[in-house]
Amino acid sequence: MGRKRNNEKHKVILPPELPPEVTEEEIEVSDEDLEFVKENQDYAVSVSRLDTKSITKHVTRVANVEEDALEVLYEKRLRKKPVEKQEEENKLQVDRVDALPVKTLDGKLYYRTSKLSDAPENGGNEEATEEDQVDNGVLKLTKAERRAKQKKIKKIAKKQEDVTQAEEVQPTSQAAVLAEVVEDLTAEKTFESKKQKLAELGIALLADPNSNIKSLKEMLQIAKDNDQAIVKLGLLSLLAVFKDIIPGYRIRLPTEKELEIKVSKDVKKMRYYESSLLTVYKGYLQKLMSLEKLPSFQHVVIRCICTLLDAVPHFNFRETLLGVVVKNISSPDDVVRKLCCGAIKSLFINGGKHGGEATMEAVRLIADHVKSHDCQLHPDSIEPFVHLTFDEDLRKAEKQDEHSKVKNKKHRKVKNREESSHLQGNDGNDGRQSMRTKFTEEVAADYRAASLAPDVMKQREMQSDTLSAMFETYFRILRHTMQSLTARPEASSTPSTTSPSGSHPLLAPCLNGLGKFSHLIDIDFMGDLMNYLKRLASGGDNSSEKQSQCLTVSERLQCCIVAFKVMRKNLDALNVDLQDFFVQLYNIVLEYRPGRDQGGLLAEALKIMLCDDRQHDMQKAAAFIKRLATFALCFGSAESLAALVTVRHLLQKNVKCRNLLENDAGGGSVSGSIAKYQPYASDPNLSGALASVLWELDLLWKHYHPAVSTMASSISTMTSAQNQVYISTVSPQQAFKDLSLEQESFKPQFNARKVNKRKRATESSQSTLDTCSAIDENEVKEKLSTRFFLLRDIKDNERLRAELDRTTLSLQLYEEYKRQKRKTKRSRNV
């Protein structure tokens, strides 16, 4: 086909000779010619449709072909004619009698043809294969052959399609990549343009907010974009603008009557500024509320809300901001929770920004939040209560007002009686007097509104409401803890000192708050509070023991600390026996584990209960001295030093307890009714510690830490003389704090002692030191770990064997029971 097209291109047809050229001016059209054309218009239609342009182009073209090229074209034509004749001869149509016609889907009939070249030649292979016959169309194909042939055709077609698709994919993929690049470039350009627009609008607003207040709407519109990055930039830009331009007062929109009044241009301008600012601020908050639930925007939204609440707590829509912050104050996300807690803390600390109203609202919302979630929140949710501040002068003024009211009640009654008797005859003056009182009240209200001095009555009411909401939350947590403990008194058969965080997670911050604000608790609630603390911390009866097993050691120590703080700050109002708390502290010392429990709380409990308290009973003081000395042997240096400081303080106060420093075991006449020391007694008064000796000090004198060893040596040098005076300058809490900080950088130094001065002894000691230094620490660790694993496996095997013995014994008893039952049945039958 390509050759034919090329030949057709090179064909040259010589144009015919043109008639002589005649100009239009020389042509004359007669009237007869016109009449003839008018009469035969039907014949002239075909003439009018002729394409004169193509005719003139074909006729007027000039042949630029040389004579040699014409000769080559003629020779090609002569060669092509015999080839076409041979092809026509090769096409041999089969006789219609020998073969049936084939009908197509369109309904047409045609006969198969075969070429002579495919037929067997003279003297060649006359036996043709079946495939050749099938290809020639002479034989009919079977179904299997047809299927195979169709499969081959399909495979060939698929290959051709794959080739065409591959050829098509290459340009399409390049076009797609180019399109993506163009889109990215346009997206970057739009992002930069919007970013620049936000910056320009924000700078203009910060420079002159009154004249550029309309730009706030444009910034809010940009913040509603589909791109997340643009939305975040818009929200943060609006946050920066609002922090700067929001006024220091709460905006009140004018009423309809006020809008009807004619005002000056400045007032109109200010009204327009405030209304537009308030509407855009409202739309901004609505946008934040809608994006709060989306995880990709949550951090940005919470940051904006917390920043607004911290910066402008006095402004409009404070309730919505507080609602969102309190709702997320117990969020599982650490970032969100810390932001919300920080906003509430700053709100409580900076109460002067809002006059205390936001503090009261926040405390109420937190109390409702704790109530709705049944006290199952994160401990950080009520931690900000510790940062509340209360003005005690207001409470004193309130008490003085109540006292003065009661005192002047009689005088008022007498005065009212005199005025009523005096005004019986002057009924006409009642209206004037009421008008005077109303006028004076209005003047006083206007003066209070105009003056900058805070309203004492209002502050007193807000403070009392805040206190009531806070203590309501604390008492609800205590009651919920008691109910959860009594609901499952037999939660575990084995004693456990770890508390599940899901049961009472708010107990620790609740006890911290009660310890701080114990002086503000009403006297009517003191008895119930002490009973709750005693039931949580005391281990007197079986039920309380099971309850104490569900609490941690730190929580039980906090209960003891809070009880003593309440008692100390309300000595005149309460008369409660604290013996149960001493018993609990005596038992907690044995249950304490460093690393798991808080050593600071233990040191604080020792300071408040044993050091700061008045004179103790001799038996109780001796029991604590002996137990704390034993405790100092088992735990870290910080705990040991705090315990030894307490021991020294108790020995300074109780001179008779210094007999424990002597070697006279039994105590002599001082031992009391109990002649033998009971180390496992739960009550310190029944331990008989005066009948023992403080032999622990001799071991503590060799302690690796110099502070502990010096303290132990100073205690051991004390005597039982009455005239000796010892001044204790360090408290257990301060000693624990100092030594725990020092312990981080402390490195114990071991001095090699010389046992003998001989050379052999020195050489042997040197060889032992060399061998010790040559030992690999990893090998020692592996051997020790295998040893301890072996011991643990032995203990597990012993426990399993004991369980196996119990089960075998129970099975034997059951079999014996069956035998006895069978014997009884037989005897009955006989």
Coordinates of N, CA, C and O in Angstrom, one line a residue, residues 99-237:
A99 N -17.3 -27.1 -3.5 CA -17.3 -26.5 -2.2 C -18.6 -25.6 -2.0 O -19.1 -25.0 -3.0
L100 N -19.1 -25.7 -0.8 CA -20.3 -24.9 -0.5 C -19.9 -23.5 -0.1 O -18.8 -23.2 0.4
P101 N -20.8 -22.6 -0.4 CA -20.5 -21.2 0.0 C -20.6 -21.0 1.6 O -21.2 -21.8 2.3
V102 N -20.0 -19.9 2.0 CA -19.9 -19.6 3.4 C -20.8 -18.4 3.6 O -20.7 -17.4 2.9
K103 N -21.6 -18.4 4.7 CA -22.5 -17.3 4.9 C -22.0 -16.5 6.1 O -21.7 -17.1 7.2
T104 N -21.9 -15.2 6.0 CA -21.4 -14.4 7.0 C -22.6 -14.0 8.0 O -23.7 -14.3 7.7
L105 N -22.2 -13.2 9.0 CA -23.3 -12.8 10.0 C -24.2 -11.8 9.3 O -25.3 -11.6 9.8
D106 N -23.7 -11.1 8.3 CA -24.6 -10.1 7.6 C -25.5 -10.8 6.7 O -26.4 -10.1 6.1
G107 N -25.3 -12.1 6.4 CA -26.2 -12.8 5.5 C -25.7 -12.9 4.1 O -26.4 -13.3 3.2
K108 N -24.4 -12.5 3.8 CA -23.8 -12.6 2.5 C -23.2 -13.9 2.3 O -22.7 -14.5 3.2
L109 N -23.1 -14.3 1.0 CA -22.5 -15.6 0.7 C -21.2 -15.3 -0.1 O -21.1 -14.4 -0.9
Y110 N -20.1 -16.1 0.2 CA -18.9 -16.0 -0.6 C -18.3 -17.4 -0.6 O -18.6 -18.3 0.2
Y111 N -17.4 -17.6 -1.6 CA -16.8 -18.9 -1.8 C -15.3 -18.7 -1.5 O -14.7 -17.7 -1.8
R112 N -14.7 -19.7 -0.9 CA -13.3 -19.7 -0.5 C -12.5 -19.8 -1.8 O -12.9 -20.5 -2.8
T113 N -11.3 -19.2 -1.7 CA -10.4 -19.3 -2.8 C -9.1 -19.8 -2.3 O -8.7 -19.7 -1.1
S114 N -8.3 -20.3 -3.2 CA -6.9 -20.8 -2.9 C -5.9 -20.4 -4.0 O -6.3 -20.3 -5.1
K115 N -4.7 -20.2 -3.5 CA -3.7 -19.8 -4.5 C -3.0 -21.0 -5.1 O -2.9 -22.0 -4.5
L116 N -2.5 -20.8 -6.3 CA -1.8 -21.9 -7.0 C -0.5 -22.2 -6.3 O 0.0 -23.3 -6.3
S117 N 0.1 -21.2 -5.7 CA 1.4 -21.5 -5.0 C 1.2 -22.4 -3.9 O 2.1 -23.1 -3.5
D118 N 0.0 -22.4 -3.2 CA -0.2 -23.3 -2.1 C -0.4 -24.7 -2.6 O -0.3 -25.7 -1.8
A119 N -0.9 -24.9 -3.8 CA -1.1 -26.3 -4.3 C 0.2 -27.0 -4.5 O 1.2 -26.4 -4.7
P120 N 0.1 -28.4 -4.5 CA 1.3 -29.1 -4.7 C 1.8 -29.0 -6.2 O 1.1 -29.0 -7.1
E121 N 3.2 -28.8 -6.3 CA 3.8 -28.6 -7.6 C 4.0 -29.9 -8.3 O 3.9 -31.0 -7.7
N122 N 4.4 -29.8 -9.6 CA 4.7 -31.0 -10.4 C 5.9 -31.7 -9.8 O 7.0 -31.0 -9.7
G123 N 5.9 -32.9 -9.5 CA 7.0 -33.7 -9.0 C 7.2 -33.4 -7.6 O 8.2 -33.9 -7.1
G124 N 6.4 -32.6 -6.8 CA 6.6 -32.4 -5.4 C 5.8 -33.3 -4.5 O 5.4 -34.4 -5.0
N125 N 5.8 -32.9 -3.2 CA 5.0 -33.8 -2.3 C 3.5 -33.6 -2.5 O 3.0 -32.5 -2.3
E126 N 2.9 -34.7 -3.0 CA 1.5 -34.6 -3.3 C 0.6 -34.8 -2.1 O -0.5 -34.5 -2.1
E127 N 1.3 -35.4 -1.0 CA 0.5 -35.6 0.2 C 0.6 -34.4 1.1 O 1.7 -34.1 1.7
A128 N -0.5 -33.6 1.2 CA -0.5 -32.4 2.0 C -0.9 -32.8 3.5 O -1.7 -33.7 3.6
T129 N -0.4 -32.0 4.4 CA -0.8 -32.3 5.8 C -2.2 -31.7 6.0 O -2.7 -30.9 5.3
E130 N -2.7 -32.2 7.2 CA -4.1 -31.8 7.5 C -4.1 -30.3 7.9 O -5.1 -29.6 7.5
E131 N -3.0 -29.8 8.5 CA -3.0 -28.4 8.8 C -3.0 -27.5 7.6 O -3.7 -26.5 7.5
D132 N -2.2 -27.9 6.5 CA -2.2 -27.1 5.3 C -3.6 -27.2 4.6 O -4.0 -26.2 4.1
Q133 N -4.2 -28.3 4.7 CA -5.6 -28.4 4.1 C -6.6 -27.5 4.9 O -7.4 -26.9 4.3
V134 N -6.4 -27.5 6.2 CA -7.3 -26.6 7.0 C -7.0 -25.1 6.7 O -7.9 -24.4 6.5
D135 N -5.7 -24.8 6.5 CA -5.4 -23.4 6.2 C -5.9 -23.0 4.8 O -6.3 -21.9 4.6
N136 N -5.9 -24.0 3.9 CA -6.4 -23.7 2.5 C -7.9 -23.6 2.5 O -8.5 -23.2 1.5
G137 N -8.6 -24.0 3.6 CA -10.0 -23.9 3.6 C -10.7 -25.0 2.9 O -11.9 -24.9 2.6
V138 N -10.0 -26.2 2.7 CA -10.7 -27.3 1.9 C -11.4 -28.2 2.9 O -12.6 -28.6 2.7
L139 N -10.7 -28.5 4.0 CA -11.3 -29.4 5.0 C -12.1 -28.7 6.1 O -11.8 -27.5 6.4
K140 N -13.1 -29.4 6.7 CA -13.8 -28.8 7.8 C -13.1 -29.0 9.1 O -12.5 -30.1 9.3
L141 N -13.1 -28.1 10.0 CA -12.4 -28.2 11.3 C -13.3 -28.8 12.3 O -14.5 -28.5 12.3
T142 N -12.7 -29.6 13.2 CA -13.5 -30.1 14.3 C -13.6 -29.0 15.4 O -13.0 -28.0 15.3
K143 N -14.4 -29.4 16.5 CA -14.6 -28.4 17.5 C -13.3 -28.1 18.3 O -13.0 -27.0 18.6
A144 N -12.6 -29.2 18.6 CA -11.3 -29.0 19.3 C -10.3 -28.1 18.5 O -9.7 -27.2 19.1
E145 N -10.3 -28.4 17.2 CA -9.4 -27.6 16.3 C -9.8 -26.2 16.3 O -9.0 -25.3 16.3
R146 N -11.1 -26.0 16.2 CA -11.6 -24.6 16.2 C -11.3 -23.9 17.5 O -10.9 -22.7 17.4
R147 N -11.4 -24.6 18.6 CA -11.1 -23.9 19.9 C -9.6 -23.6 19.9 O -9.2 -22.5 20.4
A148 N -8.8 -24.5 19.5 CA -7.3 -24.2 19.5 C -7.0 -23.1 18.6 O -6.2 -22.2 19.0
K149 N -7.6 -23.0 17.4 CA -7.4 -21.9 16.5 C -7.8 -20.6 17.1 O -7.1 -19.6 17.0
Q150 N -9.0 -20.6 17.8 CA -9.5 -19.4 18.4 C -8.6 -18.9 19.5 O -8.4 -17.7 19.7
K151 N -8.0 -19.9 20.2 CA -7.1 -19.5 21.3 C -5.9 -18.8 20.8 O -5.4 -17.8 21.3
K152 N -5.3 -19.4 19.6 CA -4.2 -18.8 19.0 C -4.4 -17.4 18.5 O -3.6 -16.5 18.7
I153 N -5.6 -17.3 17.9 CA -6.0 -15.9 17.4 C -6.1 -14.9 18.5 O -5.6 -13.8 18.4
K154 N -6.7 -15.4 19.7 CA -6.8 -14.5 20.8 C -5.5 -14.1 21.4 O -5.3 -12.9 21.8
K155 N -4.6 -15.1 21.5 CA -3.2 -14.8 22.0 C -2.5 -13.7 21.2 O -1.9 -12.8 21.7
I156 N -2.6 -13.9 19.9 CA -2.0 -13.0 18.9 C -2.6 -11.6 19.1 O -1.9 -10.5 19.1
A157 N -3.9 -11.5 19.2 CA -4.6 -10.3 19.4 C -4.2 -9.6 20.7 O -4.0 -8.4 20.8
K158 N -4.1 -10.4 21.8 CA -3.7 -9.8 23.1 C -2.3 -9.2 23.0 O -2.0 -8.2 23.5
K159 N -1.4 -10.0 22.3 CA 0.0 -9.5 22.2 C 0.0 -8.1 21.5 O 0.7 -7.2 21.8
Q160 N -0.8 -8.1 20.4 CA -0.9 -6.8 19.6 C -1.5 -5.7 20.5 O -1.0 -4.5 20.5
E161 N -2.5 -6.0 21.3 CA -3.1 -5.0 22.2 C -2.1 -4.5 23.2 O -2.0 -3.3 23.5
D162 N -1.3 -5.5 23.8 CA -0.3 -5.1 24.8 C 0.7 -4.1 24.2 O 1.1 -3.2 24.8
V163 N 1.1 -4.5 23.0 CA 2.1 -3.6 22.3 C 1.6 -2.2 22.1 O 2.2 -1.2 22.4
T164 N 0.3 -2.2 21.7 CA -0.3 -0.8 21.4 C -0.5 -0.1 22.7 O -0.3 1.1 22.8
Q165 N -0.9 -0.8 23.8 CA -1.1 -0.1 25.1 C 0.2 0.4 25.6 O 0.2 1.5 26.2
A166 N 1.3 -0.4 25.5 CA 2.6 0.0 26.0 C 3.0 1.3 25.2 O 3.6 2.2 25.8
E167 N 2.7 1.3 23.9 CA 3.1 2.5 23.1 C 2.2 3.7 23.5 O 2.7 4.8 23.5
E168 N 1.0 3.4 23.9 CA 0.1 4.5 24.4 C 0.4 5.0 25.8 O 0.2 6.1 26.1
V169 N 0.9 4.0 26.7 CA 1.1 4.4 28.1 C 2.2 5.3 28.2 O 2.2 6.2 29.1
Q170 N 3.3 5.1 27.4 CA 4.5 6.0 27.5 C 4.1 7.5 27.4 O 4.5 8.3 28.3
P171 N 3.4 7.9 26.4 CA 3.1 9.3 26.3 C 2.1 9.7 27.3 O 2.2 10.8 27.9
T172 N 1.1 8.8 27.7 CA 0.2 9.2 28.7 C 0.8 9.4 30.1 O 0.5 10.3 30.8
S173 N 1.8 8.5 30.5 CA 2.5 8.6 31.8 C 3.3 9.9 31.8 O 3.3 10.6 32.8
Q174 N 3.9 10.2 30.7 CA 4.7 11.5 30.7 C 3.7 12.7 30.9 O 4.0 13.6 31.6
A175 N 2.6 12.6 30.2 CA 1.6 13.7 30.3 C 1.1 13.8 31.8 O 0.9 14.9 32.3
A176 N 0.9 12.6 32.4 CA 0.4 12.6 33.8 C 1.4 13.3 34.8 O 1.1 14.1 35.6
V177 N 2.7 12.9 34.6 CA 3.7 13.4 35.4 C 3.8 15.0 35.2 O 3.9 15.7 36.2
L178 N 3.7 15.4 34.0 CA 3.8 16.8 33.7 C 2.6 17.5 34.4 O 2.7 18.6 34.9
A179 N 1.4 16.9 34.3 CA 0.2 17.5 34.9 C 0.4 17.6 36.4 O 0.0 18.6 37.0
E180 N 1.0 16.5 37.1 CA 1.2 16.6 38.5 C 2.2 17.7 38.9 O 2.0 18.4 39.9
V181 N 3.2 17.8 38.1 CA 4.2 18.8 38.4 C 3.6 20.2 38.3 O 3.8 21.1 39.1
V182 N 2.7 20.4 37.3 CA 2.0 21.7 37.1 C 1.1 21.9 38.3 O 1.0 23.1 38.8
E183 N 0.4 20.9 38.7 CA -0.5 21.1 39.9 C 0.2 21.4 41.1 O -0.2 22.3 41.9
D184 N 1.4 20.7 41.4 CA 2.2 21.0 42.5 C 2.7 22.5 42.5 O 2.7 23.2 43.6
L185 N 3.1 22.9 41.4 CA 3.6 24.3 41.3 C 2.5 25.3 41.5 O 2.7 26.3 42.2
T186 N 1.3 25.0 41.0 CA 0.2 25.9 41.2 C -0.2 25.9 42.6 O -0.6 26.9 43.2
A187 N -0.2 24.7 43.3 CA -0.6 24.6 44.7 C 0.4 25.4 45.6 O 0.0 26.1 46.5
E188 N 1.7 25.3 45.3 CA 2.7 26.0 46.0 C 2.5 27.5 45.9 O 2.6 28.3 46.8
K189 N 2.2 27.9 44.6 CA 2.0 29.3 44.4 C 0.8 29.8 45.1 O 0.8 30.9 45.8
T190 N -0.3 29.1 45.1 CA -1.5 29.5 45.9 C -1.3 29.5 47.4 O -1.7 30.4 48.1
F191 N -0.5 28.5 47.9 CA -0.2 28.5 49.3 C 0.6 29.7 49.7 O 0.3 30.3 50.7
E192 N 1.6 30.0 48.9 CA 2.4 31.2 49.2 C 1.6 32.5 49.1 O 1.8 33.4 50.0
S193 N 0.8 32.5 48.2 CA -0.1 33.8 48.0 C -1.0 33.9 49.2 O -1.2 35.0 49.7
K194 N -1.7 32.8 49.6 CA -2.6 32.9 50.8 C -1.8 33.2 52.0 O -2.3 34.0 52.9
K195 N -0.7 32.6 52.2 CA 0.2 32.9 53.4 C 0.6 34.3 53.4 O 0.5 35.0 54.5
Q196 N 1.0 34.9 52.3 CA 1.3 36.3 52.3 C 0.1 37.2 52.5 O 0.2 38.2 53.2
K197 N -1.0 36.8 52.0 CA -2.2 37.5 52.3 C -2.6 37.6 53.7 O -3.0 38.6 54.3
L198 N -2.5 36.4 54.4 CA -2.7 36.4 55.9 C -1.8 37.3 56.6 O -2.2 38.0 57.5
A199 N -0.5 37.3 56.2 CA 0.5 38.1 56.9 C 0.2 39.6 56.7 O 0.2 40.4 57.7
E200 N -0.2 40.0 55.5 CA -0.5 41.4 55.2 C -1.7 41.8 56.0 O -1.7 42.9 56.6
L201 N -2.8 41.0 56.0 CA -4.0 41.4 56.7 C -3.7 41.5 58.2 O -4.2 42.4 58.9
G202 N -3.0 40.5 58.8 CA -2.7 40.6 60.2 C -1.9 41.8 60.6 O -2.2 42.4 61.6
I203 N -0.9 42.1 59.8 CA -0.1 43.3 60.1 C -0.9 44.6 60.0 O -0.8 45.5 60.9
A204 N -1.8 44.6 59.0 CA -2.6 45.8 58.9 C -3.6 45.9 60.1 O -3.8 47.0 60.7
L205 N -4.1 44.8 60.6 CA -5.0 44.8 61.7 C -4.3 45.2 63.0 O -4.8 46.0 63.8
L206 N -3.1 44.7 63.2 CA -2.4 45.1 64.4 C -1.9 46.5 64.4 O -1.8 47.2 65.4
A207 N -1.7 47.1 63.2 CA -1.3 48.5 63.1 C -2.4 49.4 63.3 O -2.3 50.4 64.1
D208 N -3.6 49.2 62.8 CA -4.7 50.0 62.9 C -6.0 49.2 62.9 O -6.6 49.0 61.9
P209 N -6.4 48.6 64.1 CA -7.6 47.7 64.0 C -8.9 48.4 63.8 O -9.8 47.8 63.2
N210 N -9.0 49.7 64.1 CA -10.3 50.4 63.9 C -10.6 50.6 62.4 O -11.8 50.4 62.0
S211 N -9.7 50.9 61.6 CA -9.9 51.2 60.2 C -9.9 49.9 59.4 O -10.4 49.8 58.3
N212 N -9.2 48.9 59.9 CA -9.0 47.6 59.1 C -9.8 46.5 59.7 O -9.4 45.3 59.6
I213 N -10.9 46.8 60.4 CA -11.6 45.7 61.1 C -12.3 44.8 60.1 O -12.6 43.6 60.4
K214 N -12.5 45.3 58.8 CA -13.2 44.4 57.8 C -12.2 43.3 57.4 O -12.7 42.2 56.8
S215 N -10.9 43.4 57.6 CA -10.0 42.4 57.2 C -10.1 41.1 58.0 O -9.7 40.0 57.6
L216 N -10.8 41.2 59.2 CA -11.0 40.0 60.0 C -11.9 39.0 59.3 O -11.6 37.8 59.3
K217 N -12.9 39.5 58.5 CA -13.7 38.5 57.8 C -12.9 37.8 56.7 O -13.1 36.7 56.4
E218 N -12.1 38.6 56.0 CA -11.2 38.0 55.0 C -10.3 36.9 55.6 O -10.2 35.8 55.0
M219 N -9.7 37.2 56.7 CA -8.9 36.2 57.4 C -9.7 34.9 57.8 O -9.2 33.8 57.7
L220 N -10.9 35.1 58.3 CA -11.7 34.0 58.6 C -12.2 33.2 57.4 O -12.2 32.0 57.5
Q221 N -12.4 33.9 56.3 CA -12.7 33.2 55.1 C -11.5 32.4 54.6 O -11.7 31.2 54.1
I222 N -10.3 32.9 54.7 CA -9.1 32.1 54.3 C -9.0 30.9 55.2 O -8.5 29.8 54.8
A223 N -9.3 31.0 56.5 CA -9.2 29.9 57.4 C -10.2 28.8 57.1 O -10.1 27.7 57.7
K224 N -11.2 29.0 56.3 CA -12.1 28.0 55.9 C -11.7 27.3 54.6 O -12.6 26.7 53.9
D225 N -10.5 27.4 54.2 CA -10.0 26.8 53.0 C -9.9 25.3 53.1 O -10.1 24.7 54.2
N226 N -9.8 24.6 51.9 CA -9.8 23.1 51.9 C -8.4 22.6 52.3 O -8.3 21.4 52.7
D227 N -7.3 23.4 52.2 CA -6.0 23.0 52.5 C -5.8 23.0 54.0 O -6.1 24.1 54.7
Q228 N -5.3 21.9 54.6 CA -5.2 21.9 56.1 C -4.1 22.8 56.6 O -4.3 23.5 57.6
A229 N -3.0 23.0 55.8 CA -2.0 23.9 56.2 C -2.4 25.3 56.3 O -2.1 26.1 57.2
I230 N -3.2 25.7 55.3 CA -3.8 27.1 55.2 C -4.7 27.3 56.4 O -4.8 28.4 57.0
V231 N -5.6 26.3 56.7 CA -6.5 26.4 57.8 C -5.8 26.6 59.1 O -6.1 27.4 60.0
K232 N -4.7 25.8 59.4 CA -3.9 26.0 60.6 C -3.3 27.3 60.7 O -3.3 28.0 61.8
L233 N -2.7 27.8 59.6 CA -2.1 29.1 59.6 C -3.1 30.2 59.8 O -2.9 31.2 60.6
G234 N -4.3 30.0 59.2 CA -5.4 31.0 59.5 C -5.9 31.1 60.9 O -6.1 32.1 61.5
L235 N -6.0 29.9 61.5 CA -6.4 29.8 62.9 C -5.4 30.5 63.9 O -5.8 31.3 64.8
L236 N -4.1 30.2 63.6 CA -3.1 30.8 64.5 C -2.9 32.3 64.2 O -2.7 33.0 65.2
S237 N -3.1 32.7 63.0 CA -3.0 34.1 62.7 C -4.2 34.9 63.4 O -3.9 36.0 64.0

